[in-house]
Amino acid sequence: MSERVEPVIDRSAVDESRYEKHGGFPKVSRATIGANFGPFVEAMRTLQDLAVSVDATDEVFGEALGQARQLIELLEPHRAPELQGPAGRAVQLPGRGSLLLLPWQVSEAGPDGIRMTGEFRRFHLGGNGAAHGGVLPLLFDDLLGMIVHYAGRPISRTAYLHVNYRKITPLETPLTVCGRVDRIEGRKTFITAELLDDQGEVLADCEGLMVQLLPWQP
């Protein structure tokens, strides 16, 4: 297994104090995790892949159901409010440790933009070997939020996200997504981004608008 390459991060434009001044969005702190959380999340992702791909007997599904119920029983007493659990705040993990987000990893981030690498898994299948069209906007939207942050812009929410599907996006293939601030107009931050294969071919691109939250906006 190849060693993980540490990302190149430039936080020079980040102003953490803006979390206290713009909108009602809560300040997100980095989670401290133990040795088991990362492997747990990866195991859950593999379970998602299996849940949408296995062709088993009803007896096997029944056994799996029983084990799933045991897992639910184990975890349910530990259900926590938003921003208390590590999911979504474990920034050192792919997808920040959230099963909702795509399990991609930042390789470069700074005021000039962000580059992430990763792949779409079997769980993301749309049909005929291609990633579902709905997961590409999820990847782009997560990227837009990070671009706003590293560009030093105020806390913002997505106003629109326009995606152009140029080619079929394959599963289980190393890909790259990159984006940057295109222009700024007052509270508006316009962002462009591309999804690329390992040959540099554009599979999809997007333009998004992020709008700064006003003090009373959640």
mmCIF file with all atom_site columns, C-alpha atoms in Angstrom:
data_model
loop_
_atom_site.group_PDB
_atom_site.id
_atom_site.type_symbol
_atom_site.label_atom_id
_atom_site.label_alt_id
_atom_site.label_comp_id
_atom_site.label_asym_id
_atom_site.label_entity_id
_atom_site.label_seq_id
_atom_site.pdbx_PDB_ins_code
_atom_site.Cartn_x
_atom_site.Cartn_y
_atom_site.Cartn_z
_atom_site.occupancy
_atom_site.B_iso_or_equiv
_atom_site.pdbx_formal_charge
_atom_site.auth_seq_id
_atom_site.auth_comp_id
_atom_site.auth_asym_id
_atom_site.auth_atom_id
_atom_site.pdbx_PDB_model_num
ATOM 1   C CA . MET A 1 1   ? 0.000   0.000   0.000   1.00 0.00 ? 1   MET A CA 1
ATOM 2   C CA . SER A 1 2   ? 1.380   3.427   -0.950  1.00 0.00 ? 2   SER A CA 1
ATOM 3   C CA . GLU A 1 3   ? 1.917   5.979   1.788   1.00 0.00 ? 3   GLU A CA 1
ATOM 4   C CA . ARG A 1 4   ? -0.547  8.810   2.033   1.00 0.00 ? 4   ARG A CA 1
ATOM 5   C CA . VAL A 1 5   ? 0.890   12.081  0.748   1.00 0.00 ? 5   VAL A CA 1
ATOM 6   C CA . GLU A 1 6   ? 0.283   14.969  3.103   1.00 0.00 ? 6   GLU A CA 1
ATOM 7   C CA . PRO A 1 7   ? -1.871  17.721  1.560   1.00 0.00 ? 7   PRO A CA 1
ATOM 8   C CA . VAL A 1 8   ? -0.430  21.141  0.756   1.00 0.00 ? 8   VAL A CA 1
ATOM 9   C CA . ILE A 1 9   ? -2.544  23.596  2.745   1.00 0.00 ? 9   ILE A CA 1
ATOM 10  C CA . ASP A 1 10  ? -2.293  27.408  2.714   1.00 0.00 ? 10  ASP A CA 1
ATOM 11  C CA . ARG A 1 11  ? -4.512  28.957  5.395   1.00 0.00 ? 11  ARG A CA 1
ATOM 12  C CA . SER A 1 12  ? -3.177  32.493  4.954   1.00 0.00 ? 12  SER A CA 1
ATOM 13  C CA . ALA A 1 13  ? -6.554  33.879  3.830   1.00 0.00 ? 13  ALA A CA 1
ATOM 14  C CA . VAL A 1 14  ? -8.671  32.085  6.445   1.00 0.00 ? 14  VAL A CA 1
ATOM 15  C CA . ASP A 1 15  ? -10.216 34.339  9.079   1.00 0.00 ? 15  ASP A CA 1
ATOM 16  C CA . GLU A 1 16  ? -11.611 32.094  11.819  1.00 0.00 ? 16  GLU A CA 1
ATOM 17  C CA . SER A 1 17  ? -13.240 35.070  13.568  1.00 0.00 ? 17  SER A CA 1
ATOM 18  C CA . ARG A 1 18  ? -15.753 35.355  10.730  1.00 0.00 ? 18  ARG A CA 1
ATOM 19  C CA . TYR A 1 19  ? -17.599 32.362  12.145  1.00 0.00 ? 19  TYR A CA 1
ATOM 20  C CA . GLU A 1 20  ? -18.649 34.598  14.994  1.00 0.00 ? 20  GLU A CA 1
ATOM 21  C CA . LYS A 1 21  ? -19.715 37.547  12.820  1.00 0.00 ? 21  LYS A CA 1
ATOM 22  C CA . HIS A 1 22  ? -21.587 36.293  9.762   1.00 0.00 ? 22  HIS A CA 1
ATOM 23  C CA . GLY A 1 23  ? -24.961 34.619  9.918   1.00 0.00 ? 23  GLY A CA 1
ATOM 24  C CA . GLY A 1 24  ? -26.186 32.124  12.465  1.00 0.00 ? 24  GLY A CA 1
ATOM 25  C CA . PHE A 1 25  ? -24.043 29.256  11.184  1.00 0.00 ? 25  PHE A CA 1
ATOM 26  C CA . PRO A 1 26  ? -22.343 27.572  14.151  1.00 0.00 ? 26  PRO A CA 1
ATOM 27  C CA . LYS A 1 27  ? -18.572 27.435  14.400  1.00 0.00 ? 27  LYS A CA 1
ATOM 28  C CA . VAL A 1 28  ? -17.326 23.985  13.425  1.00 0.00 ? 28  VAL A CA 1
ATOM 29  C CA . SER A 1 29  ? -14.387 22.658  15.439  1.00 0.00 ? 29  SER A CA 1
ATOM 30  C CA . ARG A 1 30  ? -12.065 19.879  14.352  1.00 0.00 ? 30  ARG A CA 1
ATOM 31  C CA . ALA A 1 31  ? -12.891 16.571  16.024  1.00 0.00 ? 31  ALA A CA 1
ATOM 32  C CA . THR A 1 32  ? -10.337 14.624  18.020  1.00 0.00 ? 32  THR A CA 1
ATOM 33  C CA . ILE A 1 33  ? -10.726 10.972  17.068  1.00 0.00 ? 33  ILE A CA 1
ATOM 34  C CA . GLY A 1 34  ? -9.305  7.698   18.321  1.00 0.00 ? 34  GLY A CA 1
ATOM 35  C CA . ALA A 1 35  ? -7.672  4.954   16.299  1.00 0.00 ? 35  ALA A CA 1
ATOM 36  C CA . ASN A 1 36  ? -10.933 3.119   15.597  1.00 0.00 ? 36  ASN A CA 1
ATOM 37  C CA . PHE A 1 37  ? -13.150 5.839   14.121  1.00 0.00 ? 37  PHE A CA 1
ATOM 38  C CA . GLY A 1 38  ? -11.487 5.971   10.678  1.00 0.00 ? 38  GLY A CA 1
ATOM 39  C CA . PRO A 1 39  ? -11.601 2.182   10.159  1.00 0.00 ? 39  PRO A CA 1
ATOM 40  C CA . PHE A 1 40  ? -15.202 2.172   11.448  1.00 0.00 ? 40  PHE A CA 1
ATOM 41  C CA . VAL A 1 41  ? -16.255 4.725   8.816   1.00 0.00 ? 41  VAL A CA 1
ATOM 42  C CA . GLU A 1 42  ? -14.430 2.814   6.079   1.00 0.00 ? 42  GLU A CA 1
ATOM 43  C CA . ALA A 1 43  ? -16.142 -0.417  7.169   1.00 0.00 ? 43  ALA A CA 1
ATOM 44  C CA . MET A 1 44  ? -19.512 1.353   7.023   1.00 0.00 ? 44  MET A CA 1
ATOM 45  C CA . ARG A 1 45  ? -18.731 2.566   3.491   1.00 0.00 ? 45  ARG A CA 1
ATOM 46  C CA . THR A 1 46  ? -17.895 -0.984  2.447   1.00 0.00 ? 46  THR A CA 1
ATOM 47  C CA . LEU A 1 47  ? -21.165 -2.083  4.034   1.00 0.00 ? 47  LEU A CA 1
ATOM 48  C CA . GLN A 1 48  ? -22.982 0.514   1.909   1.00 0.00 ? 48  GLN A CA 1
ATOM 49  C CA . ASP A 1 49  ? -21.253 -0.876  -1.193  1.00 0.00 ? 49  ASP A CA 1
ATOM 50  C CA . LEU A 1 50  ? -22.337 -4.395  -0.263  1.00 0.00 ? 50  LEU A CA 1
ATOM 51  C CA . ALA A 1 51  ? -25.899 -3.363  0.584   1.00 0.00 ? 51  ALA A CA 1
ATOM 52  C CA . VAL A 1 52  ? -26.450 -2.193  -2.995  1.00 0.00 ? 52  VAL A CA 1
ATOM 53  C CA . SER A 1 53  ? -24.520 -4.972  -4.750  1.00 0.00 ? 53  SER A CA 1
ATOM 54  C CA . VAL A 1 54  ? -24.978 -8.349  -3.037  1.00 0.00 ? 54  VAL A CA 1
ATOM 55  C CA . ASP A 1 55  ? -27.216 -11.060 -4.453  1.00 0.00 ? 55  ASP A CA 1
ATOM 56  C CA . ALA A 1 56  ? -27.774 -13.322 -1.454  1.00 0.00 ? 56  ALA A CA 1
ATOM 57  C CA . THR A 1 57  ? -30.381 -15.761 -0.195  1.00 0.00 ? 57  THR A CA 1
ATOM 58  C CA . ASP A 1 58  ? -33.180 -14.546 2.043   1.00 0.00 ? 58  ASP A CA 1
ATOM 59  C CA . GLU A 1 59  ? -31.548 -16.468 4.889   1.00 0.00 ? 59  GLU A CA 1
ATOM 60  C CA . VAL A 1 60  ? -28.335 -14.451 4.470   1.00 0.00 ? 60  VAL A CA 1
ATOM 61  C CA . PHE A 1 61  ? -30.310 -11.202 4.411   1.00 0.00 ? 61  PHE A CA 1
ATOM 62  C CA . GLY A 1 62  ? -32.089 -12.320 7.580   1.00 0.00 ? 62  GLY A CA 1
ATOM 63  C CA . GLU A 1 63  ? -28.777 -12.986 9.321   1.00 0.00 ? 63  GLU A CA 1
ATOM 64  C CA . ALA A 1 64  ? -27.435 -9.636  8.162   1.00 0.00 ? 64  ALA A CA 1
ATOM 65  C CA . LEU A 1 65  ? -30.595 -7.938  9.413   1.00 0.00 ? 65  LEU A CA 1
ATOM 66  C CA . GLY A 1 66  ? -30.059 -9.426  12.850  1.00 0.00 ? 66  GLY A CA 1
ATOM 67  C CA . GLN A 1 67  ? -26.482 -8.187  12.965  1.00 0.00 ? 67  GLN A CA 1
ATOM 68  C CA . ALA A 1 68  ? -27.543 -4.754  11.717  1.00 0.00 ? 68  ALA A CA 1
ATOM 69  C CA . ARG A 1 69  ? -30.112 -4.550  14.513  1.00 0.00 ? 69  ARG A CA 1
ATOM 70  C CA . GLN A 1 70  ? -27.417 -5.448  17.038  1.00 0.00 ? 70  GLN A CA 1
ATOM 71  C CA . LEU A 1 71  ? -25.247 -2.637  15.679  1.00 0.00 ? 71  LEU A CA 1
ATOM 72  C CA . ILE A 1 72  ? -28.154 -0.200  15.923  1.00 0.00 ? 72  ILE A CA 1
ATOM 73  C CA . GLU A 1 73  ? -28.748 -1.284  19.513  1.00 0.00 ? 73  GLU A CA 1
ATOM 74  C CA . LEU A 1 74  ? -25.066 -0.731  20.309  1.00 0.00 ? 74  LEU A CA 1
ATOM 75  C CA . LEU A 1 75  ? -24.891 2.750   18.750  1.00 0.00 ? 75  LEU A CA 1
ATOM 76  C CA . GLU A 1 76  ? -28.335 4.207   19.494  1.00 0.00 ? 76  GLU A CA 1
ATOM 77  C CA . PRO A 1 77  ? -27.536 5.233   23.114  1.00 0.00 ? 77  PRO A CA 1
ATOM 78  C CA . HIS A 1 78  ? -24.672 7.357   21.766  1.00 0.00 ? 78  HIS A CA 1
ATOM 79  C CA . ARG A 1 79  ? -26.721 9.417   19.309  1.00 0.00 ? 79  ARG A CA 1
ATOM 80  C CA . ALA A 1 80  ? -25.543 13.048  19.655  1.00 0.00 ? 80  ALA A CA 1
ATOM 81  C CA . PRO A 1 81  ? -26.627 16.513  18.460  1.00 0.00 ? 81  PRO A CA 1
ATOM 82  C CA . GLU A 1 82  ? -25.133 18.147  15.362  1.00 0.00 ? 82  GLU A CA 1
ATOM 83  C CA . LEU A 1 83  ? -21.455 19.124  15.720  1.00 0.00 ? 83  LEU A CA 1
ATOM 84  C CA . GLN A 1 84  ? -20.951 16.934  18.781  1.00 0.00 ? 84  GLN A CA 1
ATOM 85  C CA . GLY A 1 85  ? -20.085 13.649  17.064  1.00 0.00 ? 85  GLY A CA 1
ATOM 86  C CA . PRO A 1 86  ? -16.924 13.301  14.949  1.00 0.00 ? 86  PRO A CA 1
ATOM 87  C CA . ALA A 1 87  ? -18.682 12.628  11.612  1.00 0.00 ? 87  ALA A CA 1
ATOM 88  C CA . GLY A 1 88  ? -18.158 15.631  9.333   1.00 0.00 ? 88  GLY A CA 1
ATOM 89  C CA . ARG A 1 89  ? -15.523 17.109  11.649  1.00 0.00 ? 89  ARG A CA 1
ATOM 90  C CA . ALA A 1 90  ? -12.743 14.537  11.262  1.00 0.00 ? 90  ALA A CA 1
ATOM 91  C CA . VAL A 1 91  ? -10.927 16.628  8.658   1.00 0.00 ? 91  VAL A CA 1
ATOM 92  C CA . GLN A 1 92  ? -8.011  14.202  8.384   1.00 0.00 ? 92  GLN A CA 1
ATOM 93  C CA . LEU A 1 93  ? -10.282 11.475  6.992   1.00 0.00 ? 93  LEU A CA 1
ATOM 94  C CA . PRO A 1 94  ? -11.741 11.130  3.475   1.00 0.00 ? 94  PRO A CA 1
ATOM 95  C CA . GLY A 1 95  ? -15.057 12.947  3.375   1.00 0.00 ? 95  GLY A CA 1
ATOM 96  C CA . ARG A 1 96  ? -14.236 14.321  6.845   1.00 0.00 ? 96  ARG A CA 1
ATOM 97  C CA . GLY A 1 97  ? -15.514 11.066  8.295   1.00 0.00 ? 97  GLY A CA 1
ATOM 98  C CA . SER A 1 98  ? -19.085 11.594  7.065   1.00 0.00 ? 98  SER A CA 1
ATOM 99  C CA . LEU A 1 99  ? -20.954 8.852   5.210   1.00 0.00 ? 99  LEU A CA 1
ATOM 100 C CA . LEU A 1 100 ? -22.987 11.517  3.399   1.00 0.00 ? 100 LEU A CA 1
ATOM 101 C CA . LEU A 1 101 ? -19.956 13.168  1.819   1.00 0.00 ? 101 LEU A CA 1
ATOM 102 C CA . LEU A 1 102 ? -17.894 11.589  -0.928  1.00 0.00 ? 102 LEU A CA 1
ATOM 103 C CA . PRO A 1 103 ? -14.799 9.841   0.490   1.00 0.00 ? 103 PRO A CA 1
ATOM 104 C CA . TRP A 1 104 ? -12.359 12.170  -1.235  1.00 0.00 ? 104 TRP A CA 1
ATOM 105 C CA . GLN A 1 105 ? -9.193  13.686  0.193   1.00 0.00 ? 105 GLN A CA 1
ATOM 106 C CA . VAL A 1 106 ? -7.879  17.240  -0.181  1.00 0.00 ? 106 VAL A CA 1
ATOM 107 C CA . SER A 1 107 ? -4.441  17.304  -1.837  1.00 0.00 ? 107 SER A CA 1
ATOM 108 C CA . GLU A 1 108 ? -4.067  21.081  -2.186  1.00 0.00 ? 108 GLU A CA 1
ATOM 109 C CA . ALA A 1 109 ? -5.998  23.967  -0.647  1.00 0.00 ? 109 ALA A CA 1
ATOM 110 C CA . GLY A 1 110 ? -5.448  27.702  -0.397  1.00 0.00 ? 110 GLY A CA 1
ATOM 111 C CA . PRO A 1 111 ? -6.627  31.124  -1.583  1.00 0.00 ? 111 PRO A CA 1
ATOM 112 C CA . ASP A 1 112 ? -6.112  30.111  -5.219  1.00 0.00 ? 112 ASP A CA 1
ATOM 113 C CA . GLY A 1 113 ? -8.397  27.089  -5.031  1.00 0.00 ? 113 GLY A CA 1
ATOM 114 C CA . ILE A 1 114 ? -8.696  23.467  -3.962  1.00 0.00 ? 114 ILE A CA 1
ATOM 115 C CA . ARG A 1 115 ? -7.788  20.118  -5.495  1.00 0.00 ? 115 ARG A CA 1
ATOM 116 C CA . MET A 1 116 ? -9.199  16.822  -4.219  1.00 0.00 ? 116 MET A CA 1
ATOM 117 C CA . THR A 1 117 ? -8.611  13.239  -5.319  1.00 0.00 ? 117 THR A CA 1
ATOM 118 C CA . GLY A 1 118 ? -10.761 10.168  -4.919  1.00 0.00 ? 118 GLY A CA 1
ATOM 119 C CA . GLU A 1 119 ? -13.132 7.822   -6.674  1.00 0.00 ? 119 GLU A CA 1
ATOM 120 C CA . PHE A 1 120 ? -16.798 6.914   -6.827  1.00 0.00 ? 120 PHE A CA 1
ATOM 121 C CA . ARG A 1 121 ? -17.642 3.573   -5.226  1.00 0.00 ? 121 ARG A CA 1
ATOM 122 C CA . ARG A 1 122 ? -20.241 0.924   -6.008  1.00 0.00 ? 122 ARG A CA 1
ATOM 123 C CA . PHE A 1 123 ? -22.625 2.711   -3.627  1.00 0.00 ? 123 PHE A CA 1
ATOM 124 C CA . HIS A 1 124 ? -22.602 5.660   -6.073  1.00 0.00 ? 124 HIS A CA 1
ATOM 125 C CA . LEU A 1 125 ? -23.663 3.603   -9.111  1.00 0.00 ? 125 LEU A CA 1
ATOM 126 C CA . GLY A 1 126 ? -26.274 5.200   -11.353 1.00 0.00 ? 126 GLY A CA 1
ATOM 127 C CA . GLY A 1 127 ? -26.377 2.579   -14.083 1.00 0.00 ? 127 GLY A CA 1
ATOM 128 C CA . ASN A 1 128 ? -24.280 0.836   -16.715 1.00 0.00 ? 128 ASN A CA 1
ATOM 129 C CA . GLY A 1 129 ? -21.054 1.313   -14.754 1.00 0.00 ? 129 GLY A CA 1
ATOM 130 C CA . ALA A 1 130 ? -21.399 5.077   -14.369 1.00 0.00 ? 130 ALA A CA 1
ATOM 131 C CA . ALA A 1 131 ? -21.626 7.204   -11.256 1.00 0.00 ? 131 ALA A CA 1
ATOM 132 C CA . HIS A 1 132 ? -25.140 8.476   -10.523 1.00 0.00 ? 132 HIS A CA 1
ATOM 133 C CA . GLY A 1 133 ? -25.622 11.981  -11.879 1.00 0.00 ? 133 GLY A CA 1
ATOM 134 C CA . GLY A 1 134 ? -26.903 13.152  -8.517  1.00 0.00 ? 134 GLY A CA 1
ATOM 135 C CA . VAL A 1 135 ? -23.651 12.493  -6.654  1.00 0.00 ? 135 VAL A CA 1
ATOM 136 C CA . LEU A 1 136 ? -21.600 14.835  -8.851  1.00 0.00 ? 136 LEU A CA 1
ATOM 137 C CA . PRO A 1 137 ? -23.401 17.962  -7.569  1.00 0.00 ? 137 PRO A CA 1
ATOM 138 C CA . LEU A 1 138 ? -22.829 16.688  -4.014  1.00 0.00 ? 138 LEU A CA 1
ATOM 139 C CA . LEU A 1 139 ? -19.083 16.497  -4.690  1.00 0.00 ? 139 LEU A CA 1
ATOM 140 C CA . PHE A 1 140 ? -19.050 19.948  -6.297  1.00 0.00 ? 140 PHE A CA 1
ATOM 141 C CA . ASP A 1 141 ? -21.171 21.516  -3.553  1.00 0.00 ? 141 ASP A CA 1
ATOM 142 C CA . ASP A 1 142 ? -18.847 20.258  -0.825  1.00 0.00 ? 142 ASP A CA 1
ATOM 143 C CA . LEU A 1 143 ? -15.901 21.596  -2.821  1.00 0.00 ? 143 LEU A CA 1
ATOM 144 C CA . LEU A 1 144 ? -17.542 25.035  -3.166  1.00 0.00 ? 144 LEU A CA 1
ATOM 145 C CA . GLY A 1 145 ? -17.938 25.374  0.578   1.00 0.00 ? 145 GLY A CA 1
ATOM 146 C CA . MET A 1 146 ? -14.259 24.617  1.143   1.00 0.00 ? 146 MET A CA 1
ATOM 147 C CA . ILE A 1 147 ? -13.184 27.018  -1.613  1.00 0.00 ? 147 ILE A CA 1
ATOM 148 C CA . VAL A 1 148 ? -15.097 29.860  0.064   1.00 0.00 ? 148 VAL A CA 1
ATOM 149 C CA . HIS A 1 149 ? -13.408 29.036  3.368   1.00 0.00 ? 149 HIS A CA 1
ATOM 150 C CA . TYR A 1 150 ? -9.831  28.893  2.066   1.00 0.00 ? 150 TYR A CA 1
ATOM 151 C CA . ALA A 1 151 ? -10.361 32.013  -0.064  1.00 0.00 ? 151 ALA A CA 1
ATOM 152 C CA . GLY A 1 152 ? -11.094 33.920  3.143   1.00 0.00 ? 152 GLY A CA 1
ATOM 153 C CA . ARG A 1 153 ? -14.648 34.727  2.156   1.00 0.00 ? 153 ARG A CA 1
ATOM 154 C CA . PRO A 1 154 ? -17.437 35.087  4.774   1.00 0.00 ? 154 PRO A CA 1
ATOM 155 C CA . ILE A 1 155 ? -19.669 32.180  5.746   1.00 0.00 ? 155 ILE A CA 1
ATOM 156 C CA . SER A 1 156 ? -21.891 31.504  2.729   1.00 0.00 ? 156 SER A CA 1
ATOM 157 C CA . ARG A 1 157 ? -24.535 29.116  1.466   1.00 0.00 ? 157 ARG A CA 1
ATOM 158 C CA . THR A 1 158 ? -25.102 27.770  -2.022  1.00 0.00 ? 158 THR A CA 1
ATOM 159 C CA . ALA A 1 159 ? -27.462 29.932  -4.092  1.00 0.00 ? 159 ALA A CA 1
ATOM 160 C CA . TYR A 1 160 ? -27.140 27.868  -7.253  1.00 0.00 ? 160 TYR A CA 1
ATOM 161 C CA . LEU A 1 161 ? -25.015 25.099  -8.701  1.00 0.00 ? 161 LEU A CA 1
ATOM 162 C CA . HIS A 1 162 ? -25.014 24.468  -12.445 1.00 0.00 ? 162 HIS A CA 1
ATOM 163 C CA . VAL A 1 163 ? -23.380 21.190  -13.537 1.00 0.00 ? 163 VAL A CA 1
ATOM 164 C CA . ASN A 1 164 ? -22.438 20.272  -17.096 1.00 0.00 ? 164 ASN A CA 1
ATOM 165 C CA . TYR A 1 165 ? -22.070 16.523  -17.670 1.00 0.00 ? 165 TYR A CA 1
ATOM 166 C CA . ARG A 1 166 ? -19.411 16.209  -20.376 1.00 0.00 ? 166 ARG A CA 1
ATOM 167 C CA . LYS A 1 167 ? -18.621 12.470  -20.244 1.00 0.00 ? 167 LYS A CA 1
ATOM 168 C CA . ILE A 1 168 ? -19.606 9.360   -18.333 1.00 0.00 ? 168 ILE A CA 1
ATOM 169 C CA . THR A 1 169 ? -18.040 9.348   -14.860 1.00 0.00 ? 169 THR A CA 1
ATOM 170 C CA . PRO A 1 170 ? -16.689 5.853   -14.088 1.00 0.00 ? 170 PRO A CA 1
ATOM 171 C CA . LEU A 1 171 ? -16.737 4.033   -10.773 1.00 0.00 ? 171 LEU A CA 1
ATOM 172 C CA . GLU A 1 172 ? -13.667 2.781   -8.892  1.00 0.00 ? 172 GLU A CA 1
ATOM 173 C CA . THR A 1 173 ? -11.328 4.949   -10.963 1.00 0.00 ? 173 THR A CA 1
ATOM 174 C CA . PRO A 1 174 ? -8.928  7.580   -9.558  1.00 0.00 ? 174 PRO A CA 1
ATOM 175 C CA . LEU A 1 175 ? -10.278 11.041  -10.373 1.00 0.00 ? 175 LEU A CA 1
ATOM 176 C CA . THR A 1 176 ? -9.498  14.654  -9.500  1.00 0.00 ? 176 THR A CA 1
ATOM 177 C CA . VAL A 1 177 ? -11.798 17.593  -8.798  1.00 0.00 ? 177 VAL A CA 1
ATOM 178 C CA . CYS A 1 178 ? -10.482 21.139  -8.648  1.00 0.00 ? 178 CYS A CA 1
ATOM 179 C CA . GLY A 1 179 ? -12.027 24.587  -8.380  1.00 0.00 ? 179 GLY A CA 1
ATOM 180 C CA . ARG A 1 180 ? -11.379 28.219  -7.602  1.00 0.00 ? 180 ARG A CA 1
ATOM 181 C CA . VAL A 1 181 ? -13.058 31.598  -7.067  1.00 0.00 ? 181 VAL A CA 1
ATOM 182 C CA . ASP A 1 182 ? -13.956 33.059  -10.442 1.00 0.00 ? 182 ASP A CA 1
ATOM 183 C CA . ARG A 1 183 ? -15.163 36.478  -9.314  1.00 0.00 ? 183 ARG A CA 1
ATOM 184 C CA . ILE A 1 184 ? -16.609 38.346  -6.344  1.00 0.00 ? 184 ILE A CA 1
ATOM 185 C CA . GLU A 1 185 ? -19.545 40.759  -6.354  1.00 0.00 ? 185 GLU A CA 1
ATOM 186 C CA . GLY A 1 186 ? -20.323 42.045  -2.876  1.00 0.00 ? 186 GLY A CA 1
ATOM 187 C CA . ARG A 1 187 ? -21.858 39.172  -0.895  1.00 0.00 ? 187 ARG A CA 1
ATOM 188 C CA . LYS A 1 188 ? -21.652 36.891  -3.925  1.00 0.00 ? 188 LYS A CA 1
ATOM 189 C CA . THR A 1 189 ? -18.762 34.517  -4.624  1.00 0.00 ? 189 THR A CA 1
ATOM 190 C CA . PHE A 1 190 ? -18.830 32.883  -8.052  1.00 0.00 ? 190 PHE A CA 1
ATOM 191 C CA . ILE A 1 191 ? -16.883 29.626  -8.314  1.00 0.00 ? 191 ILE A CA 1
ATOM 192 C CA . THR A 1 192 ? -15.912 27.339  -11.192 1.00 0.00 ? 192 THR A CA 1
ATOM 193 C CA . ALA A 1 193 ? -14.733 23.733  -10.921 1.00 0.00 ? 193 ALA A CA 1
ATOM 194 C CA . GLU A 1 194 ? -13.971 20.643  -13.001 1.00 0.00 ? 194 GLU A CA 1
ATOM 195 C CA . LEU A 1 195 ? -13.980 16.882  -12.497 1.00 0.00 ? 195 LEU A CA 1
ATOM 196 C CA . LEU A 1 196 ? -11.082 15.239  -14.355 1.00 0.00 ? 196 LEU A CA 1
ATOM 197 C CA . ASP A 1 197 ? -9.983  11.700  -15.149 1.00 0.00 ? 197 ASP A CA 1
ATOM 198 C CA . ASP A 1 198 ? -6.364  10.552  -14.838 1.00 0.00 ? 198 ASP A CA 1
ATOM 199 C CA . GLN A 1 199 ? -5.678  11.730  -18.389 1.00 0.00 ? 199 GLN A CA 1
ATOM 200 C CA . GLY A 1 200 ? -6.859  15.258  -17.606 1.00 0.00 ? 200 GLY A CA 1
ATOM 201 C CA . GLU A 1 201 ? -10.079 14.883  -19.601 1.00 0.00 ? 201 GLU A CA 1
ATOM 202 C CA . VAL A 1 202 ? -13.038 16.868  -18.244 1.00 0.00 ? 202 VAL A CA 1
ATOM 203 C CA . LEU A 1 203 ? -15.874 14.578  -17.143 1.00 0.00 ? 203 LEU A CA 1
ATOM 204 C CA . ALA A 1 204 ? -18.019 17.369  -15.697 1.00 0.00 ? 204 ALA A CA 1
ATOM 205 C CA . ASP A 1 205 ? -17.705 21.021  -14.793 1.00 0.00 ? 205 ASP A CA 1
ATOM 206 C CA . CYS A 1 206 ? -19.756 23.479  -12.829 1.00 0.00 ? 206 CYS A CA 1
ATOM 207 C CA . GLU A 1 207 ? -20.397 27.080  -11.939 1.00 0.00 ? 207 GLU A CA 1
ATOM 208 C CA . GLY A 1 208 ? -21.710 27.844  -8.481  1.00 0.00 ? 208 GLY A CA 1
ATOM 209 C CA . LEU A 1 209 ? -22.812 30.922  -6.598  1.00 0.00 ? 209 LEU A CA 1
ATOM 210 C CA . MET A 1 210 ? -22.175 31.178  -2.861  1.00 0.00 ? 210 MET A CA 1
ATOM 211 C CA . VAL A 1 211 ? -23.903 34.025  -1.031  1.00 0.00 ? 211 VAL A CA 1
ATOM 212 C CA . GLN A 1 212 ? -22.698 35.471  2.271   1.00 0.00 ? 212 GLN A CA 1
ATOM 213 C CA . LEU A 1 213 ? -25.111 34.914  5.139   1.00 0.00 ? 213 LEU A CA 1
ATOM 214 C CA . LEU A 1 214 ? -26.615 37.963  6.786   1.00 0.00 ? 214 LEU A CA 1
ATOM 215 C CA . PRO A 1 215 ? -26.501 38.156  10.602  1.00 0.00 ? 215 PRO A CA 1
ATOM 216 C CA . TRP A 1 216 ? -29.999 36.687  11.092  1.00 0.00 ? 216 TRP A CA 1
ATOM 217 C CA . GLN A 1 217 ? -29.700 33.915  8.497   1.00 0.00 ? 217 GLN A CA 1
ATOM 218 C CA . PRO A 1 218 ? -29.068 30.318  9.646   1.00 0.00 ? 218 PRO A CA 1
#
